[in-house]
PDB file of C-alpha atoms in Angstrom:
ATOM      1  CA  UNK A  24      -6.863 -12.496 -47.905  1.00 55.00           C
ATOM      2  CA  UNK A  25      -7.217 -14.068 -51.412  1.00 57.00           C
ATOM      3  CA  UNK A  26      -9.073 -10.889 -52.722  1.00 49.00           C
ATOM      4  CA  UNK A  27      -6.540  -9.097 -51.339  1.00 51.00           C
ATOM      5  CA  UNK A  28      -4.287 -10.607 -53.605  1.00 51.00           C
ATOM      6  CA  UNK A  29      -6.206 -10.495 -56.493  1.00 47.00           C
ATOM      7  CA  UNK A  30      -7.313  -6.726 -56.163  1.00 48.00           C
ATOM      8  CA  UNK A  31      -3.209  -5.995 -55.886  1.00 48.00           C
ATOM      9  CA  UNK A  32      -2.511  -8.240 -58.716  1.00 50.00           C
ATOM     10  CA  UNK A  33      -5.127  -6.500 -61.088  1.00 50.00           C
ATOM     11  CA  UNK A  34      -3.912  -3.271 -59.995  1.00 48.00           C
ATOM     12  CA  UNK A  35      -0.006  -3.949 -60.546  1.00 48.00           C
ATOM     13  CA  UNK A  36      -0.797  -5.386 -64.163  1.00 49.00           C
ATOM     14  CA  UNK A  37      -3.288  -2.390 -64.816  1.00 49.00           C
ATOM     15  CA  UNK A  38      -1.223   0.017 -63.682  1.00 46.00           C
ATOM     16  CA  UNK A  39      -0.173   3.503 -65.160  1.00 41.00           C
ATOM     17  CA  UNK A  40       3.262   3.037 -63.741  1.00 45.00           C
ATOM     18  CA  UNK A  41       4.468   0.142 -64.818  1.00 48.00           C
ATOM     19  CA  UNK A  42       6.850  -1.138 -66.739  1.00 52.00           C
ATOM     20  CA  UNK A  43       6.740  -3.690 -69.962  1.00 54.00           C
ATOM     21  CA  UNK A  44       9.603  -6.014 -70.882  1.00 56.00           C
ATOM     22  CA  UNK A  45      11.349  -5.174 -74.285  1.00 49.00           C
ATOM     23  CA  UNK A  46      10.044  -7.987 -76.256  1.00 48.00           C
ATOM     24  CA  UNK A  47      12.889  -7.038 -78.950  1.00 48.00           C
ATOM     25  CA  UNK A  48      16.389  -7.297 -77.019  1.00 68.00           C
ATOM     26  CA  UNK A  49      17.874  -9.322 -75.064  1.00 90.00           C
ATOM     27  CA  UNK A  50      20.274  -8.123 -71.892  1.00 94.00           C
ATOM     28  CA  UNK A  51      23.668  -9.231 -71.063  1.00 95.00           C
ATOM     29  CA  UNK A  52      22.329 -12.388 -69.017  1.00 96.00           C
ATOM     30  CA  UNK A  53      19.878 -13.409 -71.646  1.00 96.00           C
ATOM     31  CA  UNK A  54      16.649 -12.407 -70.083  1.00 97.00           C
ATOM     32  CA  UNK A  55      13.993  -9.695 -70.837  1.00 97.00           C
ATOM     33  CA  UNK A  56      14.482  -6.154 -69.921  1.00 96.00           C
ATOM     34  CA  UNK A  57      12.102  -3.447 -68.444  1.00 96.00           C
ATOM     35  CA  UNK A  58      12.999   0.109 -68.368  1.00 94.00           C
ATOM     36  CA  UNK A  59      11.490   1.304 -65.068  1.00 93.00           C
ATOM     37  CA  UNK A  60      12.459   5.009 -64.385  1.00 89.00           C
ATOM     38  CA  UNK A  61      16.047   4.852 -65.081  1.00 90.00           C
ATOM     39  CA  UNK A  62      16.573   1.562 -63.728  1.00 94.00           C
ATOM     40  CA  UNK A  63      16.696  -1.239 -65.968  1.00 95.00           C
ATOM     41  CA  UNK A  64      15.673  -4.947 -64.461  1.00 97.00           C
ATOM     42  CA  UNK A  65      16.529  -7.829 -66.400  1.00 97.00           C
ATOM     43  CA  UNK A  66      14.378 -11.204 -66.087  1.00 98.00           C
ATOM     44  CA  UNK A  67      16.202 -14.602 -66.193  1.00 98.00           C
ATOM     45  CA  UNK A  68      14.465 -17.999 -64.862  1.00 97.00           C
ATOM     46  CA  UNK A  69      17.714 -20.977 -63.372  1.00 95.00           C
ATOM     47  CA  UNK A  70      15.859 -23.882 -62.945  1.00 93.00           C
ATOM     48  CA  UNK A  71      13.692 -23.095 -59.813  1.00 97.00           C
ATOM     49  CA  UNK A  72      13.942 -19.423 -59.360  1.00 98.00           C
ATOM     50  CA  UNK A  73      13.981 -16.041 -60.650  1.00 98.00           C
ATOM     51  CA  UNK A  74      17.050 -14.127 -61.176  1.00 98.00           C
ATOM     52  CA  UNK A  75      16.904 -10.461 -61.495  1.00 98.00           C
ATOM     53  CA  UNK A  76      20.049  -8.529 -62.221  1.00 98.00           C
ATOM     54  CA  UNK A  77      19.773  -4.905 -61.494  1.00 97.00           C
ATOM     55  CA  UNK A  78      21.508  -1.570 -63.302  1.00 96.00           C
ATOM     56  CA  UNK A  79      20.947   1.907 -64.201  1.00 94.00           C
ATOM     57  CA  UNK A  80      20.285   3.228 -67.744  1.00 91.00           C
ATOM     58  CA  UNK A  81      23.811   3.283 -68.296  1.00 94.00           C
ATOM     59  CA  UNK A  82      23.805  -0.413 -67.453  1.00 93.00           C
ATOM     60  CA  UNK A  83      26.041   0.228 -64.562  1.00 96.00           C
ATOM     61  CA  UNK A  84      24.838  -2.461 -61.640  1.00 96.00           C
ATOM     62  CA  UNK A  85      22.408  -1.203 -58.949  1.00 95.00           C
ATOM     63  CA  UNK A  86      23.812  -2.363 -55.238  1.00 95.00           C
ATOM     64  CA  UNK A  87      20.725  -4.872 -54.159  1.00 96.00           C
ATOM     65  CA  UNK A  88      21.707  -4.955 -50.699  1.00 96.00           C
ATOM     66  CA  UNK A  89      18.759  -3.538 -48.442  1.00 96.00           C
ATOM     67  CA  UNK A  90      16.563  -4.235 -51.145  1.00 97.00           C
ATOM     68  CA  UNK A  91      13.579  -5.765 -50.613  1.00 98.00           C
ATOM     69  CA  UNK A  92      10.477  -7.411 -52.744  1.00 98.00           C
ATOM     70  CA  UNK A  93       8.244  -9.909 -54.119  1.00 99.00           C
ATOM     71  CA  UNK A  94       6.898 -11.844 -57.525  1.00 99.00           C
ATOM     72  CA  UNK A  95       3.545 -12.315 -58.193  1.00 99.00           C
ATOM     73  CA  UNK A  96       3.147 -14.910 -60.312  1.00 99.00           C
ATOM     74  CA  UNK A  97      -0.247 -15.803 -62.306  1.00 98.00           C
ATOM     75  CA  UNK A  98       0.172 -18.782 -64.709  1.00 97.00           C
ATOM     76  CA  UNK A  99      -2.665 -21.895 -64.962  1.00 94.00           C
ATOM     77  CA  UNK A 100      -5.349 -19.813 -62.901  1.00 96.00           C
ATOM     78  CA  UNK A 101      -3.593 -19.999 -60.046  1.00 96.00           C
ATOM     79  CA  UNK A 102      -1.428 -17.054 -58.683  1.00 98.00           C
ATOM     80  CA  UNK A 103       1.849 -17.234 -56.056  1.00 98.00           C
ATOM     81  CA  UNK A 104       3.387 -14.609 -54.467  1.00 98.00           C
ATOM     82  CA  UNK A 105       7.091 -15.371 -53.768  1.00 99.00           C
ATOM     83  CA  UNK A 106       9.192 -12.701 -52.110  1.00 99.00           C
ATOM     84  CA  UNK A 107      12.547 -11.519 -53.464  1.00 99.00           C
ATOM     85  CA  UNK A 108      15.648 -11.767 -51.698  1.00 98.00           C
ATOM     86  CA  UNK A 109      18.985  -9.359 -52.600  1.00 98.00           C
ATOM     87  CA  UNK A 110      22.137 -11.315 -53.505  1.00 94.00           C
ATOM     88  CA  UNK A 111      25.138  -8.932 -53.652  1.00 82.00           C
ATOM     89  CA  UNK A 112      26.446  -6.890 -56.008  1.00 94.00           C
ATOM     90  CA  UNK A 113      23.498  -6.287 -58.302  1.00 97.00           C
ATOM     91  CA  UNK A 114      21.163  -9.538 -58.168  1.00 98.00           C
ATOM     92  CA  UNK A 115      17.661  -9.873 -56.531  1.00 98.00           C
ATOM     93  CA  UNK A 116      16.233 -14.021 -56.455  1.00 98.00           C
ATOM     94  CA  UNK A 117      13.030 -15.568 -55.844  1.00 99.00           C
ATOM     95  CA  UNK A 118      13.147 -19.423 -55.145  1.00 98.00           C
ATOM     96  CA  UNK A 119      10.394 -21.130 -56.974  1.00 98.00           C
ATOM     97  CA  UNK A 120       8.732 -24.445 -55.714  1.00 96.00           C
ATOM     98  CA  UNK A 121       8.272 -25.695 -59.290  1.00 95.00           C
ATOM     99  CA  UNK A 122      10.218 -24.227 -62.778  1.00 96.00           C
ATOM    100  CA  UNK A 123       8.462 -21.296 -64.242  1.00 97.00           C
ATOM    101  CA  UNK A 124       5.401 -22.155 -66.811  1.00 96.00           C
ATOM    102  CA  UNK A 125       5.845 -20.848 -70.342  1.00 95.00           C
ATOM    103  CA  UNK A 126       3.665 -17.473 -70.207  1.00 97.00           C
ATOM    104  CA  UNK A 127       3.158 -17.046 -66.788  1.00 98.00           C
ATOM    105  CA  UNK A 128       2.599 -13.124 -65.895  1.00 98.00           C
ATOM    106  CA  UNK A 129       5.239 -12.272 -63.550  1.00 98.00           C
ATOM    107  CA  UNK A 130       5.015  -8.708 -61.654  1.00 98.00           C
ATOM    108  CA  UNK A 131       8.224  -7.277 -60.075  1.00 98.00           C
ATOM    109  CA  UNK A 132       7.532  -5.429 -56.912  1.00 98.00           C
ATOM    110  CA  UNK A 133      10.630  -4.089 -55.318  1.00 98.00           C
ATOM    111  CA  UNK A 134      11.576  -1.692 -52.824  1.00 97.00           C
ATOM    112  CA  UNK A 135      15.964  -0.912 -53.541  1.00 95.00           C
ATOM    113  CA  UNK A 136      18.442  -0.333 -50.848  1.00 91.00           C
ATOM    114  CA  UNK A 137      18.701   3.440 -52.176  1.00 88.00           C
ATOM    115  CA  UNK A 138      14.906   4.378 -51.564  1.00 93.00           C
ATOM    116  CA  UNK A 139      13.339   4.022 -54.917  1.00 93.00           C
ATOM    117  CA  UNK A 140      10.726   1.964 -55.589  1.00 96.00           C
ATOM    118  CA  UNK A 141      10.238  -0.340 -58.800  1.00 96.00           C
ATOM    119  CA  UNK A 142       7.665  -2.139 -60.783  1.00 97.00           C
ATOM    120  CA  UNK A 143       7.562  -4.567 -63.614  1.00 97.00           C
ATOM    121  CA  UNK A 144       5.907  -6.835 -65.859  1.00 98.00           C
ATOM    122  CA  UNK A 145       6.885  -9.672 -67.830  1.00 98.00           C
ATOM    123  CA  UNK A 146       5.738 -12.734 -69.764  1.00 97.00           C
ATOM    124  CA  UNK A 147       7.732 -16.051 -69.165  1.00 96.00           C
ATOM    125  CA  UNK A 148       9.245 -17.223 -72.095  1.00 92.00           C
TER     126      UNK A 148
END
């Protein structure tokens, strides 16, 4: 099972499809932004979990409800996988058992409530 992971984890942060945060700007919550096909996903860390607030490339919110997901985390040779829960109007959360480490590689993996599937990559600040 732990190959499993690994093989999916190398493939999501090698893959064509992608998305990178903008390291240059900032969104409206603070956190880092990826552009991923028209949807934008912005990265914030509260304490002990991931916050991920969801709009379109107008920055109008995307609904999160019947969205589903999960972070893969890989920080200190270890990785966690952590699955993603939606939290009306626009907001998809992970609960962390410990705060985030300072450049741990996070990778978004999200299924949204309208059909569309998203990916992302960022770098914990």
């Amino acid at each position: 099972m732990r190959v499993k992971h690994l093989i999916l984890a190398a493939v999501l942060f090698a893959g064509p499809g992608n998305s990178f945060a903008h390291e240059e700007a900032n969104g409206p919550n603070g956190g880092q932004i990826a552009d991923v096909q028209g949807h934008h996903v912005e990265f914030t860390v509260k304490d002990k979990e991931i916050v991920l607030f969801l709009t379109d490339e107008d920055s109008k919110p995307i609904a999160s409800k019947g969205a589903s997901g999960r972070v893969i985390i890989q920080a200190g040779g270890r990785q966690v996988t952590v699955a993603l829960a939606p939290t009306d109007p626009n907001v998809m959360t992970a609960k962390l058992d410990a705060p985030l480490a300072a450049r741990a590689k996070v990778v978004v993996s999200a299924k949204l409530g309208d059909g569309h599937d998203i990916q992302a990559r960022f770098v914990a600040k």
